[in-house]
């Protein structure tokens, strides 16, 4: 399941993501997560002038096609999608698991791409907002979001849709409460919540 | 000049007509919405498809060939002299293309003199930008930032509003300061003196200065209420953080900016880098929210400019969430000492307001004009002081000042109603001269089946319910820098061009609607190209000015185009121009229906590939009404229903009813969305949000979204919206904005509802469970004594 309650970053210690990224550097390509000490050590190595960013080649299945990536091991999935594959529909709002703007599916499960390293994906399949419409046919939720004016600035919208679409895949006729539970980690500063809920109810009816 | 008859008043209330003398270039009067096809309807946002498919390109998404990523080293001390900065290791770090040290401060207030000895500006808040790095990725830029060594000589600092006011408190600025107000609607008076960290007072707004004689007024009063209210610092938290991509190249500069003002960003950049305005282009196609904080280039924008200039490459610099919280603006806090005098029948005799607030190192902590402008009161005086603290600069924030001011004023009025044992709506009927709010209250009475609220705290059991009401006041501002160009191309395409930006409010769509209505087309037939300073000047998205400023010139330019097309059609159809009717994409002969030509075919007959018309914002019909109160303002009335658990102190907002008007409504769905947003933000302000700075370290302790408490789906209540159409015959569209009014009354309504539930007044925001419990305990003790 989606990581709704991330570990808090204590000042002076290492954040979960910093930890993951540090571990990434230390282990260069493997997904072994080292101890905190190892992370600190790897930080030191960053401070070493000889350090050169080492990139690695990986391939990843995204929205149905296999893509090749040349990235640093510490690159998050969000950054890989956005900066390397130019799939900028996935947004980064907080970069630490607190807003769900970066929600994508990995093997159909909503996942925070800011809390996931690209190298963690392995041979699983990533679906982003760009891959939700099938054969140019919009997902009913996308239609409903337009009909109900469930977007304002639109920055939270991809994350909202990826979260709610997953709910509808598994629960075709959710109650309002179930929708609220599913979307309870999605932050929206513009205040689209009432219309997002209405749109999701409506899309369920039409699916 | 010519005379036209325009709709005037409120449908089902007093709708009539009024004759206004207007320039000959103005289009004919637009009938009421009921008679229109595109305006006033629920039209889908024309950019909704881009937003739901992820193809909308925000500044954060912009990628340019060779682009670098910028990162800023920010001071981690709240007050210090910089002794030395060593950037050598960062400069040598692989992947780094440019490093830049700020030689001065590009934010906050401007001291009259300030010449630190080290050559670097003093650090005056934790988070102040010191050095910037541009590298091939954000991660590598961050690595380089970690290699920079800055030696600080720490100085005494102060972050607390009350402490900063005390004599002998550490000084943020050594001299008097000034600061230009942003276009976000905050009031900053020039030339005021400082004593210690306290600057001011401001004693007037554009509604004038003090009036009457306070002492006499309080003598005449039967009831006098004195209370102190406190509000917290709130950060804007747009989901897309502040940021830019600057391409300082090829003799001109292109800037992609997440901004509320393409014009302001361009002007700031041109001024800072000493360039002609025409050498700077600012583009903002999609903006992930702003709420007042994104009106200027920002210090990060200046840094990106230097980094791009030095590296010769485009540089993207987006703030991270922590930087957003600590450095990119906030709503200043306030302490407001209020004193109100009234007669037994409710008539106000005197109102005194004294306030202090801190916008950190900036100005703009006034509490607005709401106490001065909302109610009739012959004797009034306000003194509003800015207090400097070693904290990030404040910024305009959705109805700057008036949200803080409403929290105090509207609780005061509620308290008066309780004291006089009268209905809070009836009291307002007596003291509020605004016609629009009177109608709004009447509508609410019907809608809610309103009765005088039950006695406060009278519910049995631990969970107590309450209802509260509060009102909003916001002036109807117009920004004259509002110009629209409309083009029709030979294939029938219609383009609307303006530099105005759409920050999520729906500006693109209302422009399309207004032009479509005029040309007899559908909104989706119109291509709206905005958010680019290559197009004619547009107003900033602040102060709720956009809709009222930019839609009249859009309609006027469309009317000009239509006149050109009618001439062409008359020739094609062999008839007089007077005899041509446009409807549903066709041009007809009025007398002979069979004579017709489609918009598309007519465009094909254009003499040249493209025709164009440009119009700027005309003066308001009947002249601008500066400083008048009543019908002309953007008023609102909101109601909140709450449940308060007196055992846990937990407050839940069950429902909000929001009665609003914004002149002629253009797009119902979008207006509802904005009201929802204002209400939810108001609830967050009432119950959750609070920027906390540790007094010992000067650091914000909650600078991310997991720590800074925000409403999510479960905190959002049912919101019922009642929209009242109101025609003022002020412009060719007669529409106004709604963004700010929607946010003003909510927190006060929630506070009044909490009082009604528990019988204890909550005078400090946010209303947290611990504050509720403390207030209940205090009241219990007082009752026992
Ligand atoms: S949760 Fe990933 S960006 Fe906020
Ligand atoms: S629509 Fe702007 S953050 Fe949700």
Tab-separated table of N, CA and C in Angstrom, chain A residues 2-146:
chain	number	residue	atom	x	y	z
A	2	UNK	N	0.198	2.284	-0.272
A	2	UNK	CA	0.845	3.584	-0.369
A	2	UNK	C	1.362	4.030	1.002
A	3	UNK	N	2.483	4.644	0.985
A	3	UNK	CA	3.078	5.099	2.232
A	3	UNK	C	2.500	6.435	2.638
A	4	UNK	N	1.476	6.402	3.486
A	4	UNK	CA	0.783	7.647	3.846
A	4	UNK	C	1.500	8.384	4.955
A	5	UNK	N	2.077	7.638	5.855
A	5	UNK	CA	2.679	8.283	7.032
A	5	UNK	C	4.182	8.082	7.007
A	6	UNK	N	4.874	8.990	6.364
A	6	UNK	CA	6.310	8.817	6.265
A	6	UNK	C	6.969	9.088	7.597
A	7	UNK	N	8.169	8.599	7.725
A	7	UNK	CA	8.928	8.914	8.924
A	7	UNK	C	9.262	10.386	8.912
A	8	UNK	N	9.194	10.974	10.058
A	8	UNK	CA	9.531	12.394	10.143
A	8	UNK	C	11.038	12.580	10.079
A	9	UNK	N	11.431	13.697	9.502
A	9	UNK	CA	12.850	14.011	9.434
A	9	UNK	C	13.249	14.758	10.692
A	10	UNK	N	14.097	14.153	11.475
A	10	UNK	CA	14.559	14.867	12.669
A	10	UNK	C	15.780	15.669	12.257
A	11	UNK	N	15.854	16.875	12.780
A	11	UNK	CA	16.991	17.681	12.361
A	11	UNK	C	18.260	17.030	12.884
A	12	UNK	N	19.262	17.041	12.082
A	12	UNK	CA	20.533	16.463	12.497
A	12	UNK	C	20.627	14.986	12.160
A	13	UNK	N	19.503	14.331	11.931
A	13	UNK	CA	19.600	12.927	11.543
A	13	UNK	C	19.335	12.823	10.048
A	14	UNK	N	19.165	11.640	9.574
A	14	UNK	CA	19.075	11.448	8.143
A	14	UNK	C	17.631	11.147	7.781
A	15	UNK	N	17.126	11.835	6.792
A	15	UNK	CA	15.746	11.578	6.396
A	15	UNK	C	15.659	10.220	5.716
A	16	UNK	N	14.435	9.699	5.640
A	16	UNK	CA	14.257	8.410	4.995
A	16	UNK	C	14.762	8.480	3.564
A	17	UNK	N	14.438	9.591	2.906
A	17	UNK	CA	14.831	9.674	1.526
A	17	UNK	C	16.338	9.901	1.412
A	18	UNK	N	16.844	10.801	2.271
A	18	UNK	CA	18.278	11.032	2.275
A	18	UNK	C	18.996	9.718	2.527
A	19	UNK	N	18.403	8.926	3.417
A	19	UNK	CA	18.947	7.620	3.762
A	19	UNK	C	18.964	6.727	2.527
A	20	UNK	N	17.839	6.688	1.852
A	20	UNK	CA	17.755	5.864	0.650
A	20	UNK	C	18.767	6.315	-0.387
A	21	UNK	N	18.844	7.634	-0.538
A	21	UNK	CA	19.740	8.151	-1.561
A	21	UNK	C	21.189	7.875	-1.198
A	22	UNK	N	21.494	8.078	0.101
A	22	UNK	CA	22.851	7.819	0.557
A	22	UNK	C	23.208	6.360	0.342
A	23	UNK	N	22.250	5.497	0.709
A	23	UNK	CA	22.468	4.070	0.534
A	23	UNK	C	22.689	3.752	-0.936
A	24	UNK	N	21.976	4.452	-1.743
A	24	UNK	CA	22.102	4.247	-3.189
A	24	UNK	C	23.531	4.504	-3.644
A	25	UNK	N	24.094	5.584	-3.129
A	25	UNK	CA	25.455	5.918	-3.542
A	25	UNK	C	26.430	4.857	-3.035
A	26	UNK	N	26.213	4.493	-1.768
A	26	UNK	CA	27.145	3.544	-1.160
A	26	UNK	C	27.120	2.222	-1.902
A	27	UNK	N	25.932	1.805	-2.247
A	27	UNK	CA	25.816	0.475	-2.817
A	27	UNK	C	25.858	0.487	-4.340
A	28	UNK	N	25.906	1.676	-4.898
A	28	UNK	CA	26.039	1.847	-6.345
A	28	UNK	C	25.282	0.815	-7.162
A	29	UNK	N	24.000	0.918	-7.154
A	29	UNK	CA	23.253	0.099	-8.093
A	29	UNK	C	22.540	-1.059	-7.451
A	30	UNK	N	22.998	-1.492	-6.313
A	30	UNK	CA	22.246	-2.538	-5.649
A	30	UNK	C	21.231	-1.905	-4.728
A	31	UNK	N	20.307	-2.696	-4.235
A	31	UNK	CA	19.251	-2.119	-3.424
A	31	UNK	C	19.433	-2.496	-1.963
A	32	UNK	N	20.653	-2.849	-1.609
A	32	UNK	CA	20.912	-3.177	-0.211
A	32	UNK	C	20.940	-1.881	0.572
A	33	UNK	N	20.177	-1.860	1.633
A	33	UNK	CA	20.167	-0.642	2.424
A	33	UNK	C	21.111	-0.806	3.598
A	34	UNK	N	22.088	0.043	3.644
A	34	UNK	CA	23.133	-0.068	4.653
A	34	UNK	C	22.698	0.483	5.993
A	35	UNK	N	23.612	0.498	6.931
A	35	UNK	CA	23.313	1.058	8.235
A	35	UNK	C	23.471	2.565	8.170
A	36	UNK	N	23.007	3.240	9.230
A	36	UNK	CA	23.151	4.681	9.294
A	36	UNK	C	24.610	5.100	9.170
A	37	UNK	N	25.482	4.312	9.732
A	37	UNK	CA	26.908	4.641	9.684
A	37	UNK	C	27.398	4.656	8.242
A	38	UNK	N	26.950	3.639	7.523
A	38	UNK	CA	27.355	3.562	6.119
A	38	UNK	C	26.892	4.806	5.370
A	39	UNK	N	25.703	5.252	5.726
A	39	UNK	CA	25.174	6.416	5.037
A	39	UNK	C	26.052	7.625	5.311
A	40	UNK	N	26.408	7.795	6.590
A	40	UNK	CA	27.253	8.923	6.933
A	40	UNK	C	28.570	8.845	6.175
A	41	UNK	N	29.061	7.624	6.075
A	41	UNK	CA	30.306	7.438	5.348
A	41	UNK	C	30.160	7.865	3.889
A	42	UNK	N	29.047	7.452	3.313
A	42	UNK	CA	28.840	7.784	1.909
A	42	UNK	C	28.714	9.294	1.747
A	43	UNK	N	28.116	9.937	2.757
A	43	UNK	CA	28.047	11.398	2.719
A	43	UNK	C	29.450	11.973	2.647
A	44	UNK	N	30.324	11.361	3.434
A	44	UNK	CA	31.703	11.845	3.443
A	44	UNK	C	32.304	11.694	2.060
A	45	UNK	N	31.970	10.569	1.443
A	45	UNK	CA	32.569	10.344	0.133
A	45	UNK	C	32.086	11.406	-0.863
A	46	UNK	N	30.870	11.906	-0.625
A	46	UNK	CA	30.376	12.973	-1.481
A	46	UNK	C	31.249	14.208	-1.312
A	47	UNK	N	31.699	14.400	-0.067
A	47	UNK	CA	32.486	15.586	0.220
A	47	UNK	C	33.907	15.474	-0.338
A	48	UNK	N	34.271	14.263	-0.684
A	48	UNK	CA	35.590	14.031	-1.246
A	48	UNK	C	35.657	14.643	-2.645
A	49	UNK	N	36.697	15.418	-2.886
A	49	UNK	CA	36.782	16.127	-4.164
A	49	UNK	C	36.865	15.184	-5.365
A	50	UNK	N	37.430	13.985	-5.124
A	50	UNK	CA	37.576	13.057	-6.248
A	50	UNK	C	36.244	12.453	-6.669
A	51	UNK	N	35.244	12.638	-5.821
A	51	UNK	CA	33.977	11.979	-6.119
A	51	UNK	C	33.423	12.434	-7.461
A	52	UNK	N	33.076	11.487	-8.275
A	52	UNK	CA	32.402	11.839	-9.508
A	52	UNK	C	31.099	11.084	-9.538
A	53	UNK	N	30.052	11.765	-9.923
A	53	UNK	CA	28.781	11.056	-9.956
A	53	UNK	C	28.879	9.872	-10.908
A	54	UNK	N	28.563	8.712	-10.380
A	54	UNK	CA	28.603	7.519	-11.222
A	54	UNK	C	27.190	7.210	-11.673
A	55	UNK	N	27.019	7.174	-12.937
A	55	UNK	CA	25.685	6.835	-13.419
A	55	UNK	C	25.662	5.373	-13.814
A	56	UNK	N	24.469	4.831	-13.791
A	56	UNK	CA	24.321	3.440	-14.202
A	56	UNK	C	23.186	3.349	-15.230
A	57	UNK	N	23.200	2.284	-15.973
A	57	UNK	CA	22.127	2.073	-16.950
A	57	UNK	C	21.092	1.125	-16.375
A	58	UNK	N	19.855	1.530	-16.452
A	58	UNK	CA	18.798	0.587	-16.083
A	58	UNK	C	17.705	0.671	-17.144
A	59	UNK	N	16.853	-0.329	-17.161
A	59	UNK	CA	15.677	-0.201	-18.019
A	59	UNK	C	14.448	-0.334	-17.138
A	60	UNK	N	13.408	0.314	-17.588
A	60	UNK	CA	12.202	0.362	-16.775
A	60	UNK	C	10.987	0.330	-17.693
A	61	UNK	N	9.993	-0.455	-17.253
A	61	UNK	CA	8.774	-0.495	-18.065
A	61	UNK	C	7.830	0.613	-17.572
A	62	UNK	N	7.575	1.568	-18.459
A	62	UNK	CA	6.737	2.709	-18.084
A	62	UNK	C	5.615	2.873	-19.105
A	63	UNK	N	4.403	2.905	-18.627
A	63	UNK	CA	3.232	3.090	-19.483
A	63	UNK	C	3.264	2.167	-20.702
A	64	UNK	N	3.694	0.926	-20.472
A	64	UNK	CA	3.598	-0.079	-21.529
A	64	UNK	C	4.836	-0.233	-22.379
A	65	UNK	N	5.815	0.699	-22.278
A	65	UNK	CA	7.010	0.462	-23.091
A	65	UNK	C	8.263	0.444	-22.229
A	66	UNK	N	9.259	-0.271	-22.736
A	66	UNK	CA	10.521	-0.397	-21.999
A	66	UNK	C	11.383	0.819	-22.307
A	67	UNK	N	11.846	1.484	-21.258
A	67	UNK	CA	12.658	2.696	-21.459
A	67	UNK	C	14.039	2.485	-20.853
A	68	UNK	N	15.052	3.028	-21.517
A	68	UNK	CA	16.425	2.944	-21.004
A	68	UNK	C	16.760	4.229	-20.259
A	69	UNK	N	17.421	4.076	-19.125
A	69	UNK	CA	17.762	5.246	-18.331
A	69	UNK	C	19.221	5.191	-17.934
A	70	UNK	N	19.866	6.349	-17.945
A	70	UNK	CA	21.233	6.454	-17.449
A	70	UNK	C	21.193	7.455	-16.302
A	71	UNK	N	21.205	6.909	-15.079
A	71	UNK	CA	20.959	7.773	-13.917
A	71	UNK	C	21.941	7.488	-12.795
A	72	UNK	N	22.036	8.442	-11.879
A	72	UNK	CA	22.745	8.166	-10.638
A	72	UNK	C	21.877	7.232	-9.809
A	73	UNK	N	22.496	6.334	-9.063
A	73	UNK	CA	21.695	5.384	-8.268
A	73	UNK	C	20.773	6.074	-7.268
A	74	UNK	N	21.129	7.268	-6.838
A	74	UNK	CA	20.307	7.938	-5.828
A	74	UNK	C	19.086	8.638	-6.424
A	75	UNK	N	18.911	8.563	-7.737
A	75	UNK	CA	17.801	9.271	-8.375
A	75	UNK	C	16.454	8.677	-7.955
A	76	UNK	N	15.554	9.523	-7.529
A	76	UNK	CA	14.231	9.016	-7.155
A	76	UNK	C	13.457	8.670	-8.422
A	77	UNK	N	12.429	7.859	-8.245
A	77	UNK	CA	11.585	7.521	-9.385
A	77	UNK	C	10.937	8.793	-9.938
A	78	UNK	N	10.534	9.688	-9.041
A	78	UNK	CA	9.904	10.937	-9.506
A	78	UNK	C	10.854	11.704	-10.409
A	79	UNK	N	12.097	11.864	-9.967
A	79	UNK	CA	13.064	12.604	-10.777
A	79	UNK	C	13.373	11.878	-12.078
A	80	UNK	N	13.461	10.562	-12.011
A	80	UNK	CA	13.761	9.798	-13.225
A	80	UNK	C	12.641	9.978	-14.249
A	81	UNK	N	11.399	9.875	-13.784
A	81	UNK	CA	10.268	10.028	-14.698
A	81	UNK	C	10.252	11.439	-15.279
A	82	UNK	N	10.436	12.413	-14.390
A	82	UNK	CA	10.260	13.800	-14.814
A	82	UNK	C	11.453	14.319	-15.627
A	83	UNK	N	12.649	14.108	-15.088
A	83	UNK	CA	13.812	14.741	-15.708
A	83	UNK	C	14.422	13.902	-16.830
A	84	UNK	N	14.350	12.577	-16.705
A	84	UNK	CA	14.978	11.729	-17.721
A	84	UNK	C	13.994	11.308	-18.804
A	85	UNK	N	12.789	10.926	-18.384
A	85	UNK	CA	11.825	10.428	-19.370
A	85	UNK	C	10.852	11.517	-19.812
A	86	UNK	N	11.009	12.700	-19.255
A	86	UNK	CA	10.160	13.850	-19.622
A	86	UNK	C	8.680	13.596	-19.392
A	87	UNK	N	8.380	12.701	-18.459
A	87	UNK	CA	6.979	12.482	-18.084
A	87	UNK	C	6.694	13.395	-16.892
A	88	UNK	N	6.408	14.651	-17.192
A	88	UNK	CA	6.305	15.645	-16.119
A	88	UNK	C	4.892	15.760	-15.554
A	89	UNK	N	3.998	14.878	-15.979
A	89	UNK	CA	2.664	14.866	-15.387
A	89	UNK	C	2.717	14.521	-13.909
A	90	UNK	N	3.642	13.668	-13.532
A	90	UNK	CA	3.851	13.334	-12.120
A	90	UNK	C	4.499	14.523	-11.427
A	91	UNK	N	3.857	15.038	-10.372
A	91	UNK	CA	4.346	16.261	-9.733
A	91	UNK	C	5.062	15.958	-8.422
A	92	UNK	N	5.965	16.850	-8.059
A	92	UNK	CA	6.601	16.768	-6.749
A	92	UNK	C	6.178	17.980	-5.932
A	93	UNK	N	5.491	17.723	-4.826
A	93	UNK	CA	5.019	18.820	-3.996
A	93	UNK	C	5.841	19.013	-2.739
A	94	UNK	N	6.249	17.893	-2.116
A	94	UNK	CA	6.968	17.999	-0.840
A	94	UNK	C	8.276	17.233	-0.871
A	95	UNK	N	8.375	16.246	-1.746
A	95	UNK	CA	9.569	15.422	-1.896
A	95	UNK	C	9.883	14.611	-0.645
A	96	UNK	N	8.868	14.319	0.150
A	96	UNK	CA	9.126	13.464	1.318
A	96	UNK	C	7.874	12.760	1.829
A	97	UNK	N	6.982	12.442	0.922
A	97	UNK	CA	5.895	11.556	1.318
A	97	UNK	C	4.762	12.193	2.082
A	98	UNK	N	4.592	13.503	1.956
A	98	UNK	CA	3.561	14.153	2.759
A	98	UNK	C	2.394	14.715	1.947
A	99	UNK	N	2.443	14.653	0.617
A	99	UNK	CA	1.378	15.327	-0.149
A	99	UNK	C	0.730	14.448	-1.211
A	100	UNK	N	1.362	13.356	-1.603
A	100	UNK	CA	0.835	12.419	-2.603
A	100	UNK	C	0.711	12.981	-4.013
A	101	UNK	N	1.273	14.163	-4.259
A	101	UNK	CA	1.222	14.715	-5.616
A	101	UNK	C	1.969	13.823	-6.597
A	102	UNK	N	2.936	13.050	-6.090
A	102	UNK	CA	3.828	12.274	-6.950
A	102	UNK	C	3.343	10.835	-7.151
A	103	UNK	N	2.070	10.583	-6.816
A	103	UNK	CA	1.570	9.208	-6.867
A	103	UNK	C	1.595	8.626	-8.288
A	104	UNK	N	2.242	7.475	-8.429
A	104	UNK	CA	2.174	6.688	-9.667
A	104	UNK	C	1.770	5.265	-9.253
A	105	UNK	N	1.525	4.430	-10.221
A	105	UNK	CA	1.280	3.024	-9.875
A	105	UNK	C	2.527	2.207	-10.182
A	106	UNK	N	2.883	1.324	-9.276
A	106	UNK	CA	3.880	0.304	-9.605
A	106	UNK	C	3.163	-1.035	-9.517
A	107	UNK	N	3.126	-1.730	-10.628
A	107	UNK	CA	2.307	-2.946	-10.748
A	107	UNK	C	0.892	-2.691	-10.228
A	108	UNK	N	0.349	-1.550	-10.572
A	108	UNK	CA	-1.040	-1.254	-10.240
A	108	UNK	C	-1.265	-0.731	-8.832
A	109	UNK	N	-0.201	-0.616	-8.047
A	109	UNK	CA	-0.365	-0.156	-6.666
A	109	UNK	C	0.125	1.287	-6.535
A	110	UNK	N	-0.730	2.164	-6.006
A	110	UNK	CA	-0.302	3.559	-5.863
A	110	UNK	C	0.935	3.661	-4.980
A	111	UNK	N	1.905	4.390	-5.463
A	111	UNK	CA	3.194	4.490	-4.786
A	111	UNK	C	3.680	5.934	-4.885
A	112	UNK	N	4.316	6.399	-3.818
A	112	UNK	CA	4.865	7.750	-3.858
A	112	UNK	C	6.211	7.704	-4.562
A	113	UNK	N	6.268	8.330	-5.724
A	113	UNK	CA	7.499	8.207	-6.516
A	113	UNK	C	8.626	9.050	-5.948
A	114	UNK	N	8.309	9.977	-5.030
A	114	UNK	CA	9.397	10.743	-4.402
A	114	UNK	C	10.069	9.938	-3.309
A	115	UNK	N	9.406	8.877	-2.854
A	115	UNK	CA	9.944	8.056	-1.760
A	115	UNK	C	10.498	6.744	-2.285
A	116	UNK	N	10.610	6.646	-3.598
A	116	UNK	CA	11.045	5.407	-4.223
A	116	UNK	C	12.253	5.723	-5.101
A	117	UNK	N	13.292	4.928	-5.008
A	117	UNK	CA	14.402	5.127	-5.934
A	117	UNK	C	14.067	4.459	-7.260
A	118	UNK	N	14.525	5.057	-8.337
A	118	UNK	CA	14.251	4.476	-9.654
A	118	UNK	C	14.770	3.050	-9.728
A	119	UNK	N	15.942	2.810	-9.088
A	119	UNK	CA	16.535	1.476	-9.182
A	119	UNK	C	15.751	0.422	-8.394
A	120	UNK	N	14.848	0.882	-7.512
A	120	UNK	CA	14.036	-0.074	-6.746
A	120	UNK	C	12.942	-0.719	-7.597
A	121	UNK	N	12.620	-0.082	-8.708
A	121	UNK	CA	11.454	-0.526	-9.479
A	121	UNK	C	11.675	-1.908	-10.077
A	122	UNK	N	12.925	-2.138	-10.530
A	122	UNK	CA	13.239	-3.456	-11.087
A	122	UNK	C	12.402	-3.764	-12.310
A	123	UNK	N	11.838	-4.962	-12.360
A	123	UNK	CA	11.087	-5.307	-13.564
A	123	UNK	C	9.582	-5.084	-13.396
A	124	UNK	N	9.236	-4.339	-12.369
A	124	UNK	CA	7.812	-4.039	-12.209
A	124	UNK	C	7.420	-2.927	-13.181
A	125	UNK	N	6.115	-2.783	-13.407
A	125	UNK	CA	5.666	-1.804	-14.405
A	125	UNK	C	5.146	-0.530	-13.740
A	126	UNK	N	5.603	0.585	-14.265
A	126	UNK	CA	5.171	1.877	-13.737
A	126	UNK	C	4.088	2.463	-14.642
A	127	UNK	N	3.016	2.953	-14.015
A	127	UNK	CA	1.990	3.684	-14.775
A	127	UNK	C	1.909	5.095	-14.222
A	128	UNK	N	1.979	6.058	-15.109
A	128	UNK	CA	1.865	7.457	-14.685
A	128	UNK	C	0.580	8.044	-15.255
A	129	UNK	N	0.297	9.277	-14.875
A	129	UNK	CA	-0.920	9.938	-15.355
A	129	UNK	C	-0.971	9.947	-16.891
A	130	UNK	N	0.196	10.007	-17.516
A	130	UNK	CA	0.221	10.030	-18.988
A	130	UNK	C	-0.236	8.693	-19.569
A	131	UNK	N	-0.161	7.636	-18.754
A	131	UNK	CA	-0.508	6.317	-19.261
A	131	UNK	C	-1.905	5.863	-18.859
A	132	UNK	N	-2.671	6.748	-18.249
A	132	UNK	CA	-3.974	6.334	-17.731
A	132	UNK	C	-5.025	6.239	-18.839
A	133	UNK	N	-4.974	7.193	-19.756
A	133	UNK	CA	-5.908	7.131	-20.886
A	133	UNK	C	-5.480	5.979	-21.792
A	134	UNK	N	-6.470	5.172	-22.228
A	134	UNK	CA	-6.117	4.015	-23.063
A	134	UNK	C	-6.574	4.264	-24.499
A	135	UNK	N	-5.651	4.107	-25.427
A	135	UNK	CA	-5.935	4.329	-26.845
A	135	UNK	C	-6.667	5.654	-27.068
A	136	UNK	N	-6.143	6.722	-26.473
A	136	UNK	CA	-6.725	8.046	-26.634
A	136	UNK	C	-8.101	8.201	-25.995
A	137	UNK	N	-8.577	7.111	-25.320
A	137	UNK	CA	-9.848	7.258	-24.589
A	137	UNK	C	-9.517	7.613	-23.147
A	138	UNK	N	-10.049	8.752	-22.702
A	138	UNK	CA	-9.775	9.176	-21.335
A	138	UNK	C	-10.365	8.183	-20.348
A	139	UNK	N	-9.736	8.057	-19.202
A	139	UNK	CA	-10.302	7.310	-18.087
A	139	UNK	C	-11.553	8.065	-17.626
A	140	UNK	N	-12.624	7.346	-17.264
A	140	UNK	CA	-13.855	8.044	-16.846
A	140	UNK	C	-13.607	9.065	-15.739
A	141	UNK	N	-12.613	8.814	-14.915
A	141	UNK	CA	-12.305	9.752	-13.835
A	141	UNK	C	-11.764	11.076	-14.397
A	142	UNK	N	-10.985	10.962	-15.452
A	142	UNK	CA	-10.472	12.188	-16.076
A	142	UNK	C	-11.631	13.013	-16.642
A	143	UNK	N	-12.580	12.321	-17.264
A	143	UNK	CA	-13.776	13.016	-17.777
A	143	UNK	C	-14.532	13.678	-16.628
A	144	UNK	N	-14.703	12.908	-15.554
A	144	UNK	CA	-15.484	13.414	-14.425
A	144	UNK	C	-14.796	14.612	-13.771
A	145	UNK	N	-13.473	14.570	-13.694
A	145	UNK	CA	-12.746	15.716	-13.133
A	145	UNK	C	-13.018	16.972	-13.965
A	146	UNK	N	-13.097	16.812	-15.270
A	146	UNK	CA	-13.367	17.978	-16.127
A	146	UNK	C	-14.807	18.456	-15.938
